[in-house]
XYZ file of N, CA and C in Angstrom:
618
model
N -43.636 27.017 28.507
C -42.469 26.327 29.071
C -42.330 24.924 28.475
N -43.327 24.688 28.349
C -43.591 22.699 27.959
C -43.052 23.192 26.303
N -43.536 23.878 25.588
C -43.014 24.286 24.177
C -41.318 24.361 24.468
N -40.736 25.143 25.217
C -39.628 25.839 25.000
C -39.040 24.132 25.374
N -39.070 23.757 26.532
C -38.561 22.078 26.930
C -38.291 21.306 25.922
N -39.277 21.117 25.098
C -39.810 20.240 23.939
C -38.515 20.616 22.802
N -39.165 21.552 22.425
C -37.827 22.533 21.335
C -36.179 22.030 21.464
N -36.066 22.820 23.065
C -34.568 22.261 23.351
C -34.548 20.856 23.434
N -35.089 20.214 23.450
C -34.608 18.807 23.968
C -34.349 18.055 22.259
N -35.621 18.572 21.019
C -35.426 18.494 19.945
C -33.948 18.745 19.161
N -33.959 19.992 19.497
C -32.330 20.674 19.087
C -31.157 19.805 19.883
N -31.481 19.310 20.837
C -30.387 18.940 21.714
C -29.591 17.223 21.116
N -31.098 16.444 20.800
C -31.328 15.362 19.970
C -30.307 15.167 18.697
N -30.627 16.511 17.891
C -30.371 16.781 16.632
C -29.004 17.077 16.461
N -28.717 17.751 17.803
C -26.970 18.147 17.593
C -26.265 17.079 17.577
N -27.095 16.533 19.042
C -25.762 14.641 18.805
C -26.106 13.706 17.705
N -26.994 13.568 16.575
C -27.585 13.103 15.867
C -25.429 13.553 14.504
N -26.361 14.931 14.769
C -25.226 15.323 13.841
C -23.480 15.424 13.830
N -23.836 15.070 15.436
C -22.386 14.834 15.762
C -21.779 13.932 15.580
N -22.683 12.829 15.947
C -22.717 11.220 15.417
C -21.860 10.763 14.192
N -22.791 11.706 13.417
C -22.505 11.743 11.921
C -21.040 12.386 11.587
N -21.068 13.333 11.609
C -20.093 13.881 11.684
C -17.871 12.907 11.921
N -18.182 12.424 13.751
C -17.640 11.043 13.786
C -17.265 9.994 12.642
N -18.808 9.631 12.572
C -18.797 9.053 11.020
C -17.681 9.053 10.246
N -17.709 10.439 9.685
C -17.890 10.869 8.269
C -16.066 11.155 8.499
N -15.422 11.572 9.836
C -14.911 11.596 10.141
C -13.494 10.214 10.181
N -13.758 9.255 10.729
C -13.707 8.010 11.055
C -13.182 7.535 9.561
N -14.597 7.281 8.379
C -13.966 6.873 7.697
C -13.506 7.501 6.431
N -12.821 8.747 6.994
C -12.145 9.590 6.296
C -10.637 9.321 6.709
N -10.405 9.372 7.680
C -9.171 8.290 8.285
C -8.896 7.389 8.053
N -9.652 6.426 8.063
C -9.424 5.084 7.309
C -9.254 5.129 6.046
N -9.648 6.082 5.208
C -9.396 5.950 3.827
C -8.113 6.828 3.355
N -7.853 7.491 4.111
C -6.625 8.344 3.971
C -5.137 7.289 4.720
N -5.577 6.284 5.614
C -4.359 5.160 6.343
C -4.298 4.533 4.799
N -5.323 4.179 4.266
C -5.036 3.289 3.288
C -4.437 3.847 2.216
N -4.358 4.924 1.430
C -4.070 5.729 0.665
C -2.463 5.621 0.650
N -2.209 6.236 2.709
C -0.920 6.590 3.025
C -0.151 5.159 2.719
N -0.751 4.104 3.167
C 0.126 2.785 2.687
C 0.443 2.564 1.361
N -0.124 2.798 0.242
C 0.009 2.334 -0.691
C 0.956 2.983 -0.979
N 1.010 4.440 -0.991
C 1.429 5.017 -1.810
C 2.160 6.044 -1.323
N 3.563 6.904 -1.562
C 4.289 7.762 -1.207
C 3.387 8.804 -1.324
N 4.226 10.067 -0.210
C 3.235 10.959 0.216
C 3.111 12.114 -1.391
N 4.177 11.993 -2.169
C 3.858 12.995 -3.113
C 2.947 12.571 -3.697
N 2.778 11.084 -4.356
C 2.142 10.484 -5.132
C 0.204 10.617 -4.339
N 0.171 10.642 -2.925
C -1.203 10.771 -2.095
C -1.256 11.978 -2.618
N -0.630 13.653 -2.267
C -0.868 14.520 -2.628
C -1.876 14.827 -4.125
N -0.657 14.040 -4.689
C -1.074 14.202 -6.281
C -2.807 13.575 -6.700
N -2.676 12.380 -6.116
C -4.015 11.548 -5.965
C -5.312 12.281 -5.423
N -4.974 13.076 -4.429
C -5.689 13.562 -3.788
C -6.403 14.685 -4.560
N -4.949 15.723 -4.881
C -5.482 16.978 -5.327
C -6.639 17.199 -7.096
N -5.577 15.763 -7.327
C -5.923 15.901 -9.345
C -7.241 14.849 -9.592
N -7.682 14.992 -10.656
C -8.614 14.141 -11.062
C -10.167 14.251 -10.339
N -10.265 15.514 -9.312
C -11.605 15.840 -8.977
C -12.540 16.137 -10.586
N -13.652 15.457 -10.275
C -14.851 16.227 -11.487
C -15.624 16.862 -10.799
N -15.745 18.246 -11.526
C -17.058 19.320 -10.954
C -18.300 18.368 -10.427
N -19.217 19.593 -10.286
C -20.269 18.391 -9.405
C -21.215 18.268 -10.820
N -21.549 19.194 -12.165
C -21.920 18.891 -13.061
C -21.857 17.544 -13.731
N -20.260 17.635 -13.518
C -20.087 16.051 -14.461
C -20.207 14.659 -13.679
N -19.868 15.400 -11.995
C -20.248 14.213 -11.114
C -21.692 13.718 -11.415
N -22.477 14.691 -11.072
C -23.831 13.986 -11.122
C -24.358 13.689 -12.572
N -23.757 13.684 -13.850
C -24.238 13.385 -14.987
C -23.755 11.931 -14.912
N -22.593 11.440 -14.478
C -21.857 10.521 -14.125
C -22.521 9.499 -12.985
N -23.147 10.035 -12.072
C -23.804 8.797 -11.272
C -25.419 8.530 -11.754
N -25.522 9.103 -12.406
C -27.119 9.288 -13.158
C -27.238 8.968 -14.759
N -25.723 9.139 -15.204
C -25.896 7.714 -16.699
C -25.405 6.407 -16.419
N -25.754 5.696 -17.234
C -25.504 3.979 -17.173
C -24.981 3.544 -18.070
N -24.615 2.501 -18.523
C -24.275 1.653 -19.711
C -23.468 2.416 -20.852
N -23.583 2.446 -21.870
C -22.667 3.465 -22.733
C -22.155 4.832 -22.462
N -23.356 5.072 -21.686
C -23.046 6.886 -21.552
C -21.533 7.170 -20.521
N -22.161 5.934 -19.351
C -20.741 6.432 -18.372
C -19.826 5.028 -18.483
N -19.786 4.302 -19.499
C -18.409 4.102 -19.984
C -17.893 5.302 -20.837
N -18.233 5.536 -21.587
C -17.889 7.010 -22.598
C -17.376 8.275 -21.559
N -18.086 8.205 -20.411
C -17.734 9.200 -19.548
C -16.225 9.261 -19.044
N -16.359 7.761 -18.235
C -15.006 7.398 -17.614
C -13.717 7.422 -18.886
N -14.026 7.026 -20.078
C -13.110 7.248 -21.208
C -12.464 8.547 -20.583
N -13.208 9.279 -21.101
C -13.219 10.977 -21.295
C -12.527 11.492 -20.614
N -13.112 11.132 -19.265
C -12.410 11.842 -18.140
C -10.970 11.378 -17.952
N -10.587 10.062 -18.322
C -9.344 9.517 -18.102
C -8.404 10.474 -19.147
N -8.943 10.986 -19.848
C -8.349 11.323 -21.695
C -8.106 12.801 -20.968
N -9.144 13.348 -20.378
C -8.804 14.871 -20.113
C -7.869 15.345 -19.118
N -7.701 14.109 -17.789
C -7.096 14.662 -16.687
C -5.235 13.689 -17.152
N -4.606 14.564 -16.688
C -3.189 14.474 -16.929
C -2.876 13.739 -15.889
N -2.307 12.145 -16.060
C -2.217 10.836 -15.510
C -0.702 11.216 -14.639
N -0.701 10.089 -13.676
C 0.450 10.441 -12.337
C 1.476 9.554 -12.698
N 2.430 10.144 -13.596
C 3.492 9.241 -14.401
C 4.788 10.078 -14.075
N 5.498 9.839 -13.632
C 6.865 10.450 -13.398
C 8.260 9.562 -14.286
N 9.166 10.219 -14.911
C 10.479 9.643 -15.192
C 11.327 9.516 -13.809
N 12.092 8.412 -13.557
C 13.391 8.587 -12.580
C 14.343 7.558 -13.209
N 15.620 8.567 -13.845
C 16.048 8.220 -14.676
C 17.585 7.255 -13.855
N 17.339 7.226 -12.824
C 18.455 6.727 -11.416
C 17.767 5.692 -10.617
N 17.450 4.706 -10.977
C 16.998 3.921 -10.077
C 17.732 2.108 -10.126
N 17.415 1.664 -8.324
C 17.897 0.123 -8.874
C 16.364 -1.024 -8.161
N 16.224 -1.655 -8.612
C 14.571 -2.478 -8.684
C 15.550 -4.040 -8.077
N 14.967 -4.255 -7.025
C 15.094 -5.620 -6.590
C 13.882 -6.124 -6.567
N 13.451 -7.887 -7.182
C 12.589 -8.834 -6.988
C 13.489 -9.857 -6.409
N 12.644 -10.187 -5.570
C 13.539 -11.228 -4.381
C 12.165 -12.576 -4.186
N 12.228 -13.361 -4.485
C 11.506 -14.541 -3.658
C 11.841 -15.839 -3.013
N 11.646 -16.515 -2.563
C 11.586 -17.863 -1.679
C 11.913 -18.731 -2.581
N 13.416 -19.571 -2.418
C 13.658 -20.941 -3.196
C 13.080 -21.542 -2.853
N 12.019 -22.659 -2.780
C 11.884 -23.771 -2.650
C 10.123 -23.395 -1.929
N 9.837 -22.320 -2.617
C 8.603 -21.892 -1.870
C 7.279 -23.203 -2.361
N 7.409 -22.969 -3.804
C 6.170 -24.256 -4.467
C 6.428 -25.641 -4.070
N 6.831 -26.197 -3.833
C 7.363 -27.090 -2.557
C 6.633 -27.206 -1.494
N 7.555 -26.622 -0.744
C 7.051 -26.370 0.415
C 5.580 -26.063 0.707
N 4.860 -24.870 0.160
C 3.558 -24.280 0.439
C 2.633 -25.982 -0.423
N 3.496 -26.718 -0.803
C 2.331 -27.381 -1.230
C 1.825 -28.799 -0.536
N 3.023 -28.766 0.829
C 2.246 -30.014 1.412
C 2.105 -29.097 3.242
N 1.571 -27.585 2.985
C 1.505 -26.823 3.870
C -0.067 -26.250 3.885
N -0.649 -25.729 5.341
C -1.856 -25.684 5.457
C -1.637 -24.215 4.558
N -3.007 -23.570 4.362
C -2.772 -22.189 4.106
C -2.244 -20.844 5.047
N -3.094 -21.671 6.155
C -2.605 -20.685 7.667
C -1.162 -20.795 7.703
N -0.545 -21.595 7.609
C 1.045 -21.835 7.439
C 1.607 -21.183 6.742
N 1.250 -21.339 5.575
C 1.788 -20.828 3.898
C 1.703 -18.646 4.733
N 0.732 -18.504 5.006
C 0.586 -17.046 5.214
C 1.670 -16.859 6.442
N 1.175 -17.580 7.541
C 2.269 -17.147 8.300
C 3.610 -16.913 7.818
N 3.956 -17.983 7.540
C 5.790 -17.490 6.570
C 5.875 -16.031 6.104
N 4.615 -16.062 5.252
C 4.792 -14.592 4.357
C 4.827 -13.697 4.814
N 3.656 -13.211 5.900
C 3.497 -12.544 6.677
C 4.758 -12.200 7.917
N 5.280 -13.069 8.127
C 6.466 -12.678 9.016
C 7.566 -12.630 8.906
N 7.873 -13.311 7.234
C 9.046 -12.668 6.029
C 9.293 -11.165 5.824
N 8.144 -11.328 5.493
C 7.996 -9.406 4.321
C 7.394 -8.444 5.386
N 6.587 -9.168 6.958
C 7.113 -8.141 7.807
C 8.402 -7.368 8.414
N 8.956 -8.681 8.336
C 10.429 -7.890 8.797
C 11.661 -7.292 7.779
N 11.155 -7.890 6.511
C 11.452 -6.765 4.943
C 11.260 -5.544 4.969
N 9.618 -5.280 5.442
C 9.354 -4.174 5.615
C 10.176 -3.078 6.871
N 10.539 -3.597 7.321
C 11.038 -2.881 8.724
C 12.511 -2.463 8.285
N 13.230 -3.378 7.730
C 14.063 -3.478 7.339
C 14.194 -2.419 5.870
N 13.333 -2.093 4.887
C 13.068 -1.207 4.267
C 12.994 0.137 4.731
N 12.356 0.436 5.962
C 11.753 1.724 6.267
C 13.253 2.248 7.028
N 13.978 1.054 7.683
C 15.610 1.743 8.303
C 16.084 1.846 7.037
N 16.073 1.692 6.067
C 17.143 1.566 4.512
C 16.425 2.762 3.559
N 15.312 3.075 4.299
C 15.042 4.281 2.893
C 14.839 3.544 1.929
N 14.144 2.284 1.588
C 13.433 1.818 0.316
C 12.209 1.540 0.458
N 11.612 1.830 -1.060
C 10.339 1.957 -1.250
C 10.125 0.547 -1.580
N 9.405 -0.303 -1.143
C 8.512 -1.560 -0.786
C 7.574 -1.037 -2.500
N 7.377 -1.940 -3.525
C 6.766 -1.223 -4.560
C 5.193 -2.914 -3.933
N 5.312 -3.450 -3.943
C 4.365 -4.874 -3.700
C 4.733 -5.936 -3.373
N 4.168 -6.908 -2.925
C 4.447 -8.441 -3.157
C 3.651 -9.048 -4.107
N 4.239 -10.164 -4.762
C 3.094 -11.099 -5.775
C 3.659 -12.212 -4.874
N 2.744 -12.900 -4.314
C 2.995 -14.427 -3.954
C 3.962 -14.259 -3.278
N 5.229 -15.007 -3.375
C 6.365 -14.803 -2.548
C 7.227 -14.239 -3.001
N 6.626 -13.287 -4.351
C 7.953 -12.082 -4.707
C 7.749 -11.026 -4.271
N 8.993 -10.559 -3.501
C 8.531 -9.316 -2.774
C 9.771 -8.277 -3.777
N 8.953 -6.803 -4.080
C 9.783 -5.961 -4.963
C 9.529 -4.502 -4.420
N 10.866 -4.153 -4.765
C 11.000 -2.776 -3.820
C 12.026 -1.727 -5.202
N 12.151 -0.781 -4.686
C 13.229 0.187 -5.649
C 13.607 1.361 -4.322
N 14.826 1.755 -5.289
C 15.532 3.093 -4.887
C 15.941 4.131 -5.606
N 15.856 5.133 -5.379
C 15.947 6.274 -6.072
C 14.458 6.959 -6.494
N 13.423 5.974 -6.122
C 11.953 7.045 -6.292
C 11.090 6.189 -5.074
N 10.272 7.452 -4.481
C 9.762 8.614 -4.555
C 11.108 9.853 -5.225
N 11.869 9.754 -3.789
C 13.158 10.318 -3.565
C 13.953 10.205 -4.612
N 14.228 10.691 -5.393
C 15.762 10.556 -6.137
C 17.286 10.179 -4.761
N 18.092 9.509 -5.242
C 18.953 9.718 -4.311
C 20.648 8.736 -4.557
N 21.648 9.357 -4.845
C 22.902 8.839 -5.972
C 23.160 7.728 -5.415
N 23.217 6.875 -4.151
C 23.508 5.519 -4.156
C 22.213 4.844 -3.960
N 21.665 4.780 -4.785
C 20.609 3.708 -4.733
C 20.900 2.430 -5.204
N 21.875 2.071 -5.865
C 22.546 0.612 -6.000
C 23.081 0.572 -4.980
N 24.035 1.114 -4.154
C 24.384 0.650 -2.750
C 23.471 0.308 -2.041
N 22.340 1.126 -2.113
C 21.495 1.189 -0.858
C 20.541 0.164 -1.069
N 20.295 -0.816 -2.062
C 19.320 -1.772 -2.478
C 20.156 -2.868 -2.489
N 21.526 -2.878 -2.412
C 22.752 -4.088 -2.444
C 22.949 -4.304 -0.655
N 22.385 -3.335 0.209
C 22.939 -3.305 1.684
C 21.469 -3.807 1.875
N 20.018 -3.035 1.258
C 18.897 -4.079 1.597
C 18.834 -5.737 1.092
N 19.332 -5.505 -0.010
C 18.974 -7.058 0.075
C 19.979 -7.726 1.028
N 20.846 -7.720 1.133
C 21.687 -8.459 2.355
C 21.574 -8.586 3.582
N 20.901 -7.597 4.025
C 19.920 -7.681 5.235
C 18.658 -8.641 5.239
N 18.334 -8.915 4.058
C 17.168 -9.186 4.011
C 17.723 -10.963 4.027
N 19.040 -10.925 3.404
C 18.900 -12.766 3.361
C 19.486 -13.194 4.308
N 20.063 -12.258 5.354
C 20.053 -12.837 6.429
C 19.141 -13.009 7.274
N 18.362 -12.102 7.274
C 17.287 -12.290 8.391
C 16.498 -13.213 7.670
N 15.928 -13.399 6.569
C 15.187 -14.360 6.048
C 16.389 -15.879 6.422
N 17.320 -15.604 6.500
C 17.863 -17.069 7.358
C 17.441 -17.780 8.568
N 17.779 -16.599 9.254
C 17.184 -16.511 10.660
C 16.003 -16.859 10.821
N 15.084 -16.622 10.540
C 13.924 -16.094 10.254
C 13.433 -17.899 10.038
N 13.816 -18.393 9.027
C 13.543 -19.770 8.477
C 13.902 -20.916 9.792
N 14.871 -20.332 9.996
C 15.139 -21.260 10.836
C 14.081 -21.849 12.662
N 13.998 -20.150 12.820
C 13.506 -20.003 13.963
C 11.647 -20.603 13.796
N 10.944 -20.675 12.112
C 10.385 -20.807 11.992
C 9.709 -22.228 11.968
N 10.874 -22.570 11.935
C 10.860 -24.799 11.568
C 10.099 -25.063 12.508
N 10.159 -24.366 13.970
C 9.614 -25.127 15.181
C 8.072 -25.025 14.903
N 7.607 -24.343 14.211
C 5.999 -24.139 14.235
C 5.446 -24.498 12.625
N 6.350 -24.375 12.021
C 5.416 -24.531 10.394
C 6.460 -25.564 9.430
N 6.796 -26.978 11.055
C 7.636 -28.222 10.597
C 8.666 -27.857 9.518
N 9.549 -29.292 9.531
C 10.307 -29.394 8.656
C 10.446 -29.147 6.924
N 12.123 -28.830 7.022
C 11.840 -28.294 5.338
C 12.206 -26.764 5.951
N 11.529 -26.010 6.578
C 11.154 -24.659 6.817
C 12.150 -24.007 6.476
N 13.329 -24.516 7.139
C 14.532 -23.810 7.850
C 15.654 -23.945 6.242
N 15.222 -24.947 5.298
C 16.117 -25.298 4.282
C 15.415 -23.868 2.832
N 14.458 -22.949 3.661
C 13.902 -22.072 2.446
C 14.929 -20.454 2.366
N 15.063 -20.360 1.216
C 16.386 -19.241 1.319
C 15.489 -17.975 0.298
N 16.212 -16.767 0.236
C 15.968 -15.749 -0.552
C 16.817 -15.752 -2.135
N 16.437 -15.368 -3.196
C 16.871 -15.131 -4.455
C 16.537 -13.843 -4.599
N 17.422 -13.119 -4.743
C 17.390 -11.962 -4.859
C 17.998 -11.284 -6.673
N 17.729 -10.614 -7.318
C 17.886 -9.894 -8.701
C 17.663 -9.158 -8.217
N 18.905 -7.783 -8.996
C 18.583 -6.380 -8.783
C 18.815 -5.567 -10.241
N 18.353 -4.397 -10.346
C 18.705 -4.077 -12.033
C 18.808 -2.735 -11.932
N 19.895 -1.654 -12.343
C 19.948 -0.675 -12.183
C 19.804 0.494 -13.433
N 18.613 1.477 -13.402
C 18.488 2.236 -14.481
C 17.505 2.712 -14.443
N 16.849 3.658 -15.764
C 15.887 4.468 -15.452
C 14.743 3.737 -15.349
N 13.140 4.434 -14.726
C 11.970 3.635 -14.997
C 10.843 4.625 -14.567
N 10.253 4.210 -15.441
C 8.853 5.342 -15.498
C 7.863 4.388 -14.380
N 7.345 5.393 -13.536
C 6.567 5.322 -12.374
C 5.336 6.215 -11.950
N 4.341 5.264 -11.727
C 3.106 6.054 -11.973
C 2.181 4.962 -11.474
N 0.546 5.768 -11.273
C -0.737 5.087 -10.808
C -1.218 4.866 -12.087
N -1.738 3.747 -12.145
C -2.870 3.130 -13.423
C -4.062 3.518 -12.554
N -5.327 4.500 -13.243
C -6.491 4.583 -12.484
C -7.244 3.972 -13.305
């Protein structure tokens, strides 16, 4: 009986041990798939996901050479697997940033400088996701988006001419309402917006 006790209580140990794990393994499989989903449109995750696996041969030759061998490797493998490059021969590309941003951010704390950004290109973003445009990054205070990819879709110059106009108004608003907390000047910062309409090749650099 003291054997059989012992046993189960072992096994019993071991299951939540592995369940634990499991959670784990679980957990930050989610997290790495949220991050994935942000970056990147869902065909483009698909594609990411499905292509560019290496067998477990070349995996483990690959975590077990060093220095020349698995630079030569990573060459290789880049050379063999067929890269995530699409034509969309219909598209319009807006870069939009902050007049008077280098200025301003420069007699501003950093916590300041972020806040702006952060509650600019949050509400860009929102404003994107009702408009059906793809958000492509921000650099600094250029924020750049397109239309017509993932999606192909025939007014994408309308539909990037109705986002940006949304966008410089609320970035009005936005400035203004902001003066009270990140001082003067604030409210005098506006959007510049460029848009360019035509084809453009789109794709992951791995």
């Amino acid at each position: 009986v003291s054997i059989f006790l012992l046993t189960s209580i072992v096994f019993v140990l071991y299951d939540c041990l592995v369940q634990k794990r499991q959670e784990k393994v679980m957990t930050s499989a989610q997290q790495s798939n949220a991050i994935v989903s942000s970056l990147f449109p869902a065909q483009v995750r698909d594609r990411l996901m499905g292509e560019g696996q290496p067998n477990k041969k070349e995996d483990k030759f690959h975590t077990l050479s060093s220095g020349s061998n698995g630079a030569a490797y990573n060459t290789a493998h880049l050379l063999s697997a067929k890269p995530i490059a699409d034509l969309f021969p219909n598209t319009t590309v807006m870069f939009a940033d902050i007049a008077g941003f280098t200025a301003w951010s420069s007699v501003r704390e950093p916590s300041q400088v972020f806040t702006l950004l952060e509650t600019v290109y949050r509400a860009f973003d929102t404003i994107a996701k009702r408009r059906r445009v793809f958000k492509v990054e921000t650099i600094g205070d250029c924020y750049v988006a397109v239309t017509g990819l993932p999606e192909p879709r025939k007014d994408h110059a309308v539909a990037m001419a109705k986002f940006a106009r949304d966008c410089m108004f609320r970035m009005n608003d936005l400035s203004h309402q902001l003066e009270v907390t990140l001082g003067p000047d604030t409210g005098d910062l506006t959007m510049r917006f460029g848009l360019h309409s035509g084809p453009v090749t789109a794709g992951v650099l791995r």
